[in-house]
Amino acid sequence: MQTRFRISKGAPRTTKELRGVFEVIRKSARGEWLDEAASKNLSKKLMQEFKPPEGWYEVEKYPIYSRFIFASAHILYSDEENEYAYAINEPPLSQEEDSLVRDIVKKLEYYTIKPQEIWDKFSALRNKVNKILDDFRIELDVSNYPRILYHIMKRTILYDRITPLMYDPNIEDISCNGYRKPIYVFHRSYTNLRTNVVFEDEDELDSFVIN
């Protein structure tokens, strides 16, 4: 029997912009620059870089962002399929970077968080990641740090593969009918849409549902 789930998000919430957009790589890689304004700028960059699959064209696009989170949403349409679809574009990881993310996530199990750090889980996790990078002498280019941190956040304190869907204020419902099957969303402007988000194996899906 395949694992399934459905998440109803309720009324969408708007995100208040804290500051104006500024140059993304203006501060040091480990500074306090991954705030909402910087994330918005990064998500807009992803939005411009997205290329629809062959046979599909873009109907609408918009950024998805919050503190430490940046992605873009794309509404697509296919004349041949006579169907709308929803595509997420996220910061890409090379195979080597994906291995690094997995390694850091494993190492985080041995780094405790103090009670006074719990009030800001994002900053607490970022600080632990920085300590791991220092302790194991792992060097990251300034432009790679936010991508690595984003995927670590996703796999630990956020919602793994469906993180962008959870932060899209236009999504009201998320459903999954099993692994290797596209996740579907209910979009408040386009109703039911198939997405490009898929849980690749049963263990990954089971782990997500259990957690």
PDB file of C-alpha atoms in Angstrom:
ATOM      1  CA  MET A   1       0.000   0.000   0.000  1.00  0.00           C
ATOM      2  CA  GLN A   2       1.445   3.340  -1.042  1.00  0.00           C
ATOM      3  CA  THR A   3       1.762   6.244   1.356  1.00  0.00           C
ATOM      4  CA  ARG A   4      -0.458   9.208   0.536  1.00  0.00           C
ATOM      5  CA  PHE A   5      -1.025  12.586   2.100  1.00  0.00           C
ATOM      6  CA  ARG A   6      -3.020  15.765   1.693  1.00  0.00           C
ATOM      7  CA  ILE A   7      -2.334  19.169   3.223  1.00  0.00           C
ATOM      8  CA  SER A   8      -4.904  21.965   3.370  1.00  0.00           C
ATOM      9  CA  LYS A   9      -3.224  25.287   4.029  1.00  0.00           C
ATOM     10  CA  GLY A  10      -6.323  27.345   4.723  1.00  0.00           C
ATOM     11  CA  ALA A  11      -6.495  31.028   3.893  1.00  0.00           C
ATOM     12  CA  PRO A  12      -3.328  32.220   2.137  1.00  0.00           C
ATOM     13  CA  ARG A  13      -1.197  34.695   4.040  1.00  0.00           C
ATOM     14  CA  THR A  14       0.627  37.579   2.428  1.00  0.00           C
ATOM     15  CA  THR A  15       4.274  38.234   3.292  1.00  0.00           C
ATOM     16  CA  LYS A  16       5.222  41.747   4.344  1.00  0.00           C
ATOM     17  CA  GLU A  17       8.345  43.025   2.652  1.00  0.00           C
ATOM     18  CA  LEU A  18      10.831  44.158   5.281  1.00  0.00           C
ATOM     19  CA  ARG A  19      13.253  46.232   3.233  1.00  0.00           C
ATOM     20  CA  GLY A  20      13.871  47.266  -0.351  1.00  0.00           C
ATOM     21  CA  VAL A  21      15.725  44.930  -2.685  1.00  0.00           C
ATOM     22  CA  PHE A  22      19.478  45.384  -2.524  1.00  0.00           C
ATOM     23  CA  GLU A  23      22.410  43.806  -4.296  1.00  0.00           C
ATOM     24  CA  VAL A  24      22.432  40.143  -3.280  1.00  0.00           C
ATOM     25  CA  ILE A  25      26.125  39.523  -2.875  1.00  0.00           C
ATOM     26  CA  ARG A  26      26.723  42.728  -0.956  1.00  0.00           C
ATOM     27  CA  LYS A  27      27.499  41.211   2.413  1.00  0.00           C
ATOM     28  CA  SER A  28      29.647  38.267   3.407  1.00  0.00           C
ATOM     29  CA  ALA A  29      28.361  34.763   2.700  1.00  0.00           C
ATOM     30  CA  ARG A  30      27.645  33.985   6.332  1.00  0.00           C
ATOM     31  CA  GLY A  31      26.234  37.340   7.318  1.00  0.00           C
ATOM     32  CA  GLU A  32      22.641  38.360   7.945  1.00  0.00           C
ATOM     33  CA  TRP A  33      21.962  38.957   4.274  1.00  0.00           C
ATOM     34  CA  LEU A  34      19.564  36.064   3.683  1.00  0.00           C
ATOM     35  CA  ASP A  35      16.632  38.145   4.844  1.00  0.00           C
ATOM     36  CA  GLU A  36      13.332  38.489   3.043  1.00  0.00           C
ATOM     37  CA  ALA A  37      14.512  41.196   0.657  1.00  0.00           C
ATOM     38  CA  ALA A  38      17.566  39.219  -0.461  1.00  0.00           C
ATOM     39  CA  SER A  39      15.492  36.050  -0.833  1.00  0.00           C
ATOM     40  CA  LYS A  40      13.036  37.960  -3.008  1.00  0.00           C
ATOM     41  CA  ASN A  41      15.854  39.121  -5.255  1.00  0.00           C
ATOM     42  CA  LEU A  42      17.223  35.582  -5.584  1.00  0.00           C
ATOM     43  CA  SER A  43      13.770  34.175  -6.358  1.00  0.00           C
ATOM     44  CA  LYS A  44      13.312  36.756  -9.116  1.00  0.00           C
ATOM     45  CA  LYS A  45      16.596  35.615 -10.635  1.00  0.00           C
ATOM     46  CA  LEU A  46      15.354  32.008 -10.627  1.00  0.00           C
ATOM     47  CA  MET A  47      12.097  33.184 -12.178  1.00  0.00           C
ATOM     48  CA  GLN A  48      13.941  34.723 -15.128  1.00  0.00           C
ATOM     49  CA  GLU A  49      16.179  31.682 -15.652  1.00  0.00           C
ATOM     50  CA  PHE A  50      13.351  29.131 -15.928  1.00  0.00           C
ATOM     51  CA  LYS A  51      12.768  27.475 -19.315  1.00  0.00           C
ATOM     52  CA  PRO A  52       9.459  25.624 -19.910  1.00  0.00           C
ATOM     53  CA  PRO A  53       9.650  21.994 -21.104  1.00  0.00           C
ATOM     54  CA  GLU A  54       9.208  21.351 -24.811  1.00  0.00           C
ATOM     55  CA  GLY A  55       5.565  21.624 -25.847  1.00  0.00           C
ATOM     56  CA  TRP A  56       4.643  23.906 -22.957  1.00  0.00           C
ATOM     57  CA  TYR A  57       4.549  27.681 -22.732  1.00  0.00           C
ATOM     58  CA  GLU A  58       4.465  29.985 -19.751  1.00  0.00           C
ATOM     59  CA  VAL A  59       1.183  31.638 -18.787  1.00  0.00           C
ATOM     60  CA  GLU A  60       2.236  33.256 -15.531  1.00  0.00           C
ATOM     61  CA  LYS A  61       5.229  33.354 -13.210  1.00  0.00           C
ATOM     62  CA  TYR A  62       5.922  34.814  -9.790  1.00  0.00           C
ATOM     63  CA  PRO A  63       8.566  34.608  -7.048  1.00  0.00           C
ATOM     64  CA  ILE A  64       8.196  32.572  -3.864  1.00  0.00           C
ATOM     65  CA  TYR A  65      10.251  33.898  -1.004  1.00  0.00           C
ATOM     66  CA  SER A  66      10.561  34.252   2.719  1.00  0.00           C
ATOM     67  CA  ARG A  67      13.501  34.448   5.069  1.00  0.00           C
ATOM     68  CA  PHE A  68      16.120  31.933   3.820  1.00  0.00           C
ATOM     69  CA  ILE A  69      13.679  30.650   1.166  1.00  0.00           C
ATOM     70  CA  PHE A  70      13.801  31.447  -2.530  1.00  0.00           C
ATOM     71  CA  ALA A  71      12.139  29.728  -5.496  1.00  0.00           C
ATOM     72  CA  SER A  72       9.823  30.639  -8.356  1.00  0.00           C
ATOM     73  CA  ALA A  73       6.436  29.353  -9.520  1.00  0.00           C
ATOM     74  CA  HIS A  74       5.470  28.970 -13.174  1.00  0.00           C
ATOM     75  CA  ILE A  75       2.010  28.283 -14.583  1.00  0.00           C
ATOM     76  CA  LEU A  76       2.353  26.398 -17.866  1.00  0.00           C
ATOM     77  CA  TYR A  77      -0.049  25.368 -20.618  1.00  0.00           C
ATOM     78  CA  SER A  78       0.173  22.710 -23.332  1.00  0.00           C
ATOM     79  CA  ASP A  79      -2.036  22.881 -26.433  1.00  0.00           C
ATOM     80  CA  GLU A  80      -1.419  19.206 -27.130  1.00  0.00           C
ATOM     81  CA  GLU A  81      -2.338  18.132 -23.594  1.00  0.00           C
ATOM     82  CA  ASN A  82      -5.019  20.829 -23.250  1.00  0.00           C
ATOM     83  CA  GLU A  83      -3.837  21.174 -19.677  1.00  0.00           C
ATOM     84  CA  TYR A  84      -2.405  23.689 -17.256  1.00  0.00           C
ATOM     85  CA  ALA A  85       0.476  22.659 -14.998  1.00  0.00           C
ATOM     86  CA  TYR A  86       2.480  24.127 -12.141  1.00  0.00           C
ATOM     87  CA  ALA A  87       6.282  24.102 -12.144  1.00  0.00           C
ATOM     88  CA  ILE A  88       8.666  25.060  -9.364  1.00  0.00           C
ATOM     89  CA  ASN A  89      12.172  26.322 -10.077  1.00  0.00           C
ATOM     90  CA  GLU A  90      14.609  26.022  -7.173  1.00  0.00           C
ATOM     91  CA  PRO A  91      18.322  26.676  -6.698  1.00  0.00           C
ATOM     92  CA  PRO A  92      20.069  23.771  -8.463  1.00  0.00           C
ATOM     93  CA  LEU A  93      22.607  21.486  -6.823  1.00  0.00           C
ATOM     94  CA  SER A  94      25.389  19.607  -8.545  1.00  0.00           C
ATOM     95  CA  GLN A  95      25.949  15.976  -7.552  1.00  0.00           C
ATOM     96  CA  GLU A  96      28.903  17.048  -5.426  1.00  0.00           C
ATOM     97  CA  GLU A  97      26.860  19.771  -3.714  1.00  0.00           C
ATOM     98  CA  ASP A  98      24.007  17.356  -3.042  1.00  0.00           C
ATOM     99  CA  SER A  99      26.474  14.991  -1.352  1.00  0.00           C
ATOM    100  CA  LEU A 100      27.750  17.904   0.734  1.00  0.00           C
ATOM    101  CA  VAL A 101      24.206  18.795   1.824  1.00  0.00           C
ATOM    102  CA  ARG A 102      23.534  15.184   2.840  1.00  0.00           C
ATOM    103  CA  ASP A 103      26.804  15.055   4.768  1.00  0.00           C
ATOM    104  CA  ILE A 104      26.092  18.290   6.655  1.00  0.00           C
ATOM    105  CA  VAL A 105      22.559  17.143   7.513  1.00  0.00           C
ATOM    106  CA  LYS A 106      24.015  13.963   9.048  1.00  0.00           C
ATOM    107  CA  LYS A 107      26.609  15.929  10.997  1.00  0.00           C
ATOM    108  CA  LEU A 108      23.919  18.234  12.407  1.00  0.00           C
ATOM    109  CA  GLU A 109      22.686  15.343  14.561  1.00  0.00           C
ATOM    110  CA  TYR A 110      25.789  15.784  16.735  1.00  0.00           C
ATOM    111  CA  TYR A 111      25.468  19.565  17.166  1.00  0.00           C
ATOM    112  CA  THR A 112      23.062  20.485  19.943  1.00  0.00           C
ATOM    113  CA  ILE A 113      20.951  23.642  20.045  1.00  0.00           C
ATOM    114  CA  LYS A 114      20.831  25.605  23.286  1.00  0.00           C
ATOM    115  CA  PRO A 115      17.409  26.469  24.786  1.00  0.00           C
ATOM    116  CA  GLN A 116      17.954  30.190  24.175  1.00  0.00           C
ATOM    117  CA  GLU A 117      18.466  29.485  20.450  1.00  0.00           C
ATOM    118  CA  ILE A 118      15.104  27.796  19.902  1.00  0.00           C
ATOM    119  CA  TRP A 119      13.210  31.083  19.473  1.00  0.00           C
ATOM    120  CA  ASP A 120      14.889  31.564  16.077  1.00  0.00           C
ATOM    121  CA  LYS A 121      15.333  28.132  14.533  1.00  0.00           C
ATOM    122  CA  PHE A 122      16.556  29.529  11.212  1.00  0.00           C
ATOM    123  CA  SER A 123      19.434  31.472  12.748  1.00  0.00           C
ATOM    124  CA  ALA A 124      20.225  28.607  15.119  1.00  0.00           C
ATOM    125  CA  LEU A 125      20.486  26.131  12.260  1.00  0.00           C
ATOM    126  CA  ARG A 126      22.531  28.524  10.153  1.00  0.00           C
ATOM    127  CA  ASN A 127      24.965  28.992  13.035  1.00  0.00           C
ATOM    128  CA  LYS A 128      25.347  25.215  13.410  1.00  0.00           C
ATOM    129  CA  VAL A 129      25.953  24.845   9.675  1.00  0.00           C
ATOM    130  CA  ASN A 130      28.615  27.556   9.843  1.00  0.00           C
ATOM    131  CA  LYS A 131      30.275  25.746  12.753  1.00  0.00           C
ATOM    132  CA  ILE A 132      30.355  22.500  10.762  1.00  0.00           C
ATOM    133  CA  LEU A 133      31.918  24.318   7.825  1.00  0.00           C
ATOM    134  CA  ASP A 134      34.581  25.708  10.166  1.00  0.00           C
ATOM    135  CA  ASP A 135      35.172  22.505  12.145  1.00  0.00           C
ATOM    136  CA  PHE A 136      35.635  20.396   9.021  1.00  0.00           C
ATOM    137  CA  ARG A 137      37.368  23.164   7.044  1.00  0.00           C
ATOM    138  CA  ILE A 138      34.799  23.102   4.263  1.00  0.00           C
ATOM    139  CA  GLU A 139      35.164  26.108   1.998  1.00  0.00           C
ATOM    140  CA  LEU A 140      32.196  27.424   0.024  1.00  0.00           C
ATOM    141  CA  ASP A 141      32.200  30.124  -2.594  1.00  0.00           C
ATOM    142  CA  VAL A 142      30.147  33.170  -1.588  1.00  0.00           C
ATOM    143  CA  SER A 143      27.623  32.499  -4.369  1.00  0.00           C
ATOM    144  CA  ASN A 144      27.161  28.830  -3.382  1.00  0.00           C
ATOM    145  CA  TYR A 145      26.469  29.340   0.317  1.00  0.00           C
ATOM    146  CA  PRO A 146      22.794  30.432   0.038  1.00  0.00           C
ATOM    147  CA  ARG A 147      21.955  27.489  -2.242  1.00  0.00           C
ATOM    148  CA  ILE A 148      23.569  24.988   0.119  1.00  0.00           C
ATOM    149  CA  LEU A 149      21.897  26.545   3.156  1.00  0.00           C
ATOM    150  CA  TYR A 150      18.496  26.585   1.425  1.00  0.00           C
ATOM    151  CA  HIS A 151      18.607  22.845   0.745  1.00  0.00           C
ATOM    152  CA  ILE A 152      19.811  22.097   4.280  1.00  0.00           C
ATOM    153  CA  MET A 153      16.904  24.123   5.675  1.00  0.00           C
ATOM    154  CA  LYS A 154      14.498  22.227   3.413  1.00  0.00           C
ATOM    155  CA  ARG A 155      15.689  18.825   4.597  1.00  0.00           C
ATOM    156  CA  THR A 156      15.747  19.632   8.296  1.00  0.00           C
ATOM    157  CA  ILE A 157      13.379  22.278   9.684  1.00  0.00           C
ATOM    158  CA  LEU A 158      11.160  22.966   6.651  1.00  0.00           C
ATOM    159  CA  TYR A 159       8.993  20.748   4.407  1.00  0.00           C
ATOM    160  CA  ASP A 160      11.540  18.971   2.222  1.00  0.00           C
ATOM    161  CA  ARG A 161      10.372  18.700  -1.402  1.00  0.00           C
ATOM    162  CA  ILE A 162       7.126  20.601  -0.861  1.00  0.00           C
ATOM    163  CA  THR A 163       8.738  23.619   0.844  1.00  0.00           C
ATOM    164  CA  PRO A 164       8.061  26.030  -2.075  1.00  0.00           C
ATOM    165  CA  LEU A 165       4.457  24.815  -2.269  1.00  0.00           C
ATOM    166  CA  MET A 166       3.961  25.526   1.423  1.00  0.00           C
ATOM    167  CA  TYR A 167       5.288  29.069   0.978  1.00  0.00           C
ATOM    168  CA  ASP A 168       3.248  29.876  -2.135  1.00  0.00           C
ATOM    169  CA  PRO A 169       0.280  31.978  -0.898  1.00  0.00           C
ATOM    170  CA  ASN A 170      -1.712  30.954  -3.995  1.00  0.00           C
ATOM    171  CA  ILE A 171      -1.698  27.261  -3.064  1.00  0.00           C
ATOM    172  CA  GLU A 172      -4.605  26.168  -0.884  1.00  0.00           C
ATOM    173  CA  ASP A 173      -4.300  22.389  -0.968  1.00  0.00           C
ATOM    174  CA  ILE A 174      -1.499  19.878  -1.620  1.00  0.00           C
ATOM    175  CA  SER A 175      -2.054  16.178  -2.322  1.00  0.00           C
ATOM    176  CA  CYS A 176       0.199  13.216  -3.061  1.00  0.00           C
ATOM    177  CA  ASN A 177      -0.990   9.781  -4.216  1.00  0.00           C
ATOM    178  CA  GLY A 178       2.288   7.937  -3.828  1.00  0.00           C
ATOM    179  CA  TYR A 179       5.963   7.988  -4.715  1.00  0.00           C
ATOM    180  CA  ARG A 180       7.087   8.594  -8.305  1.00  0.00           C
ATOM    181  CA  LYS A 181       3.767  10.327  -8.925  1.00  0.00           C
ATOM    182  CA  PRO A 182       3.416  14.092  -9.411  1.00  0.00           C
ATOM    183  CA  ILE A 183       2.120  16.071  -6.466  1.00  0.00           C
ATOM    184  CA  TYR A 184      -1.089  17.981  -7.227  1.00  0.00           C
ATOM    185  CA  VAL A 185      -2.057  21.387  -5.876  1.00  0.00           C
ATOM    186  CA  PHE A 186      -5.201  23.469  -5.763  1.00  0.00           C
ATOM    187  CA  HIS A 187      -4.279  26.930  -7.020  1.00  0.00           C
ATOM    188  CA  ARG A 188      -6.687  29.733  -6.217  1.00  0.00           C
ATOM    189  CA  SER A 189      -6.491  31.074  -9.797  1.00  0.00           C
ATOM    190  CA  TYR A 190      -6.072  27.855 -11.828  1.00  0.00           C
ATOM    191  CA  THR A 191      -7.727  25.228  -9.562  1.00  0.00           C
ATOM    192  CA  ASN A 192      -6.269  21.683  -9.761  1.00  0.00           C
ATOM    193  CA  LEU A 193      -2.766  21.514 -11.217  1.00  0.00           C
ATOM    194  CA  ARG A 194      -0.188  18.783 -11.695  1.00  0.00           C
ATOM    195  CA  THR A 195       3.250  19.873 -10.464  1.00  0.00           C
ATOM    196  CA  ASN A 196       6.831  18.931 -11.284  1.00  0.00           C
ATOM    197  CA  VAL A 197       7.402  17.937  -7.644  1.00  0.00           C
ATOM    198  CA  VAL A 198       7.802  14.186  -7.080  1.00  0.00           C
ATOM    199  CA  PHE A 199       8.915  11.992  -4.180  1.00  0.00           C
ATOM    200  CA  GLU A 200      11.418   9.697  -5.871  1.00  0.00           C
ATOM    201  CA  ASP A 201      11.142   6.640  -3.613  1.00  0.00           C
ATOM    202  CA  GLU A 202       8.840   5.146  -1.002  1.00  0.00           C
ATOM    203  CA  ASP A 203      11.279   5.545   1.895  1.00  0.00           C
ATOM    204  CA  GLU A 204      11.604   9.269   1.218  1.00  0.00           C
ATOM    205  CA  LEU A 205       7.824   9.694   1.153  1.00  0.00           C
ATOM    206  CA  ASP A 206       7.306   7.568   4.272  1.00  0.00           C
ATOM    207  CA  SER A 207       9.960   9.562   6.123  1.00  0.00           C
ATOM    208  CA  PHE A 208       8.288  12.834   5.162  1.00  0.00           C
ATOM    209  CA  VAL A 209       4.824  11.703   6.288  1.00  0.00           C
ATOM    210  CA  ILE A 210       6.102  10.234   9.564  1.00  0.00           C
ATOM    211  CA  ASN A 211       8.098  13.355  10.404  1.00  0.00           C
TER     212      ASN A 211
END
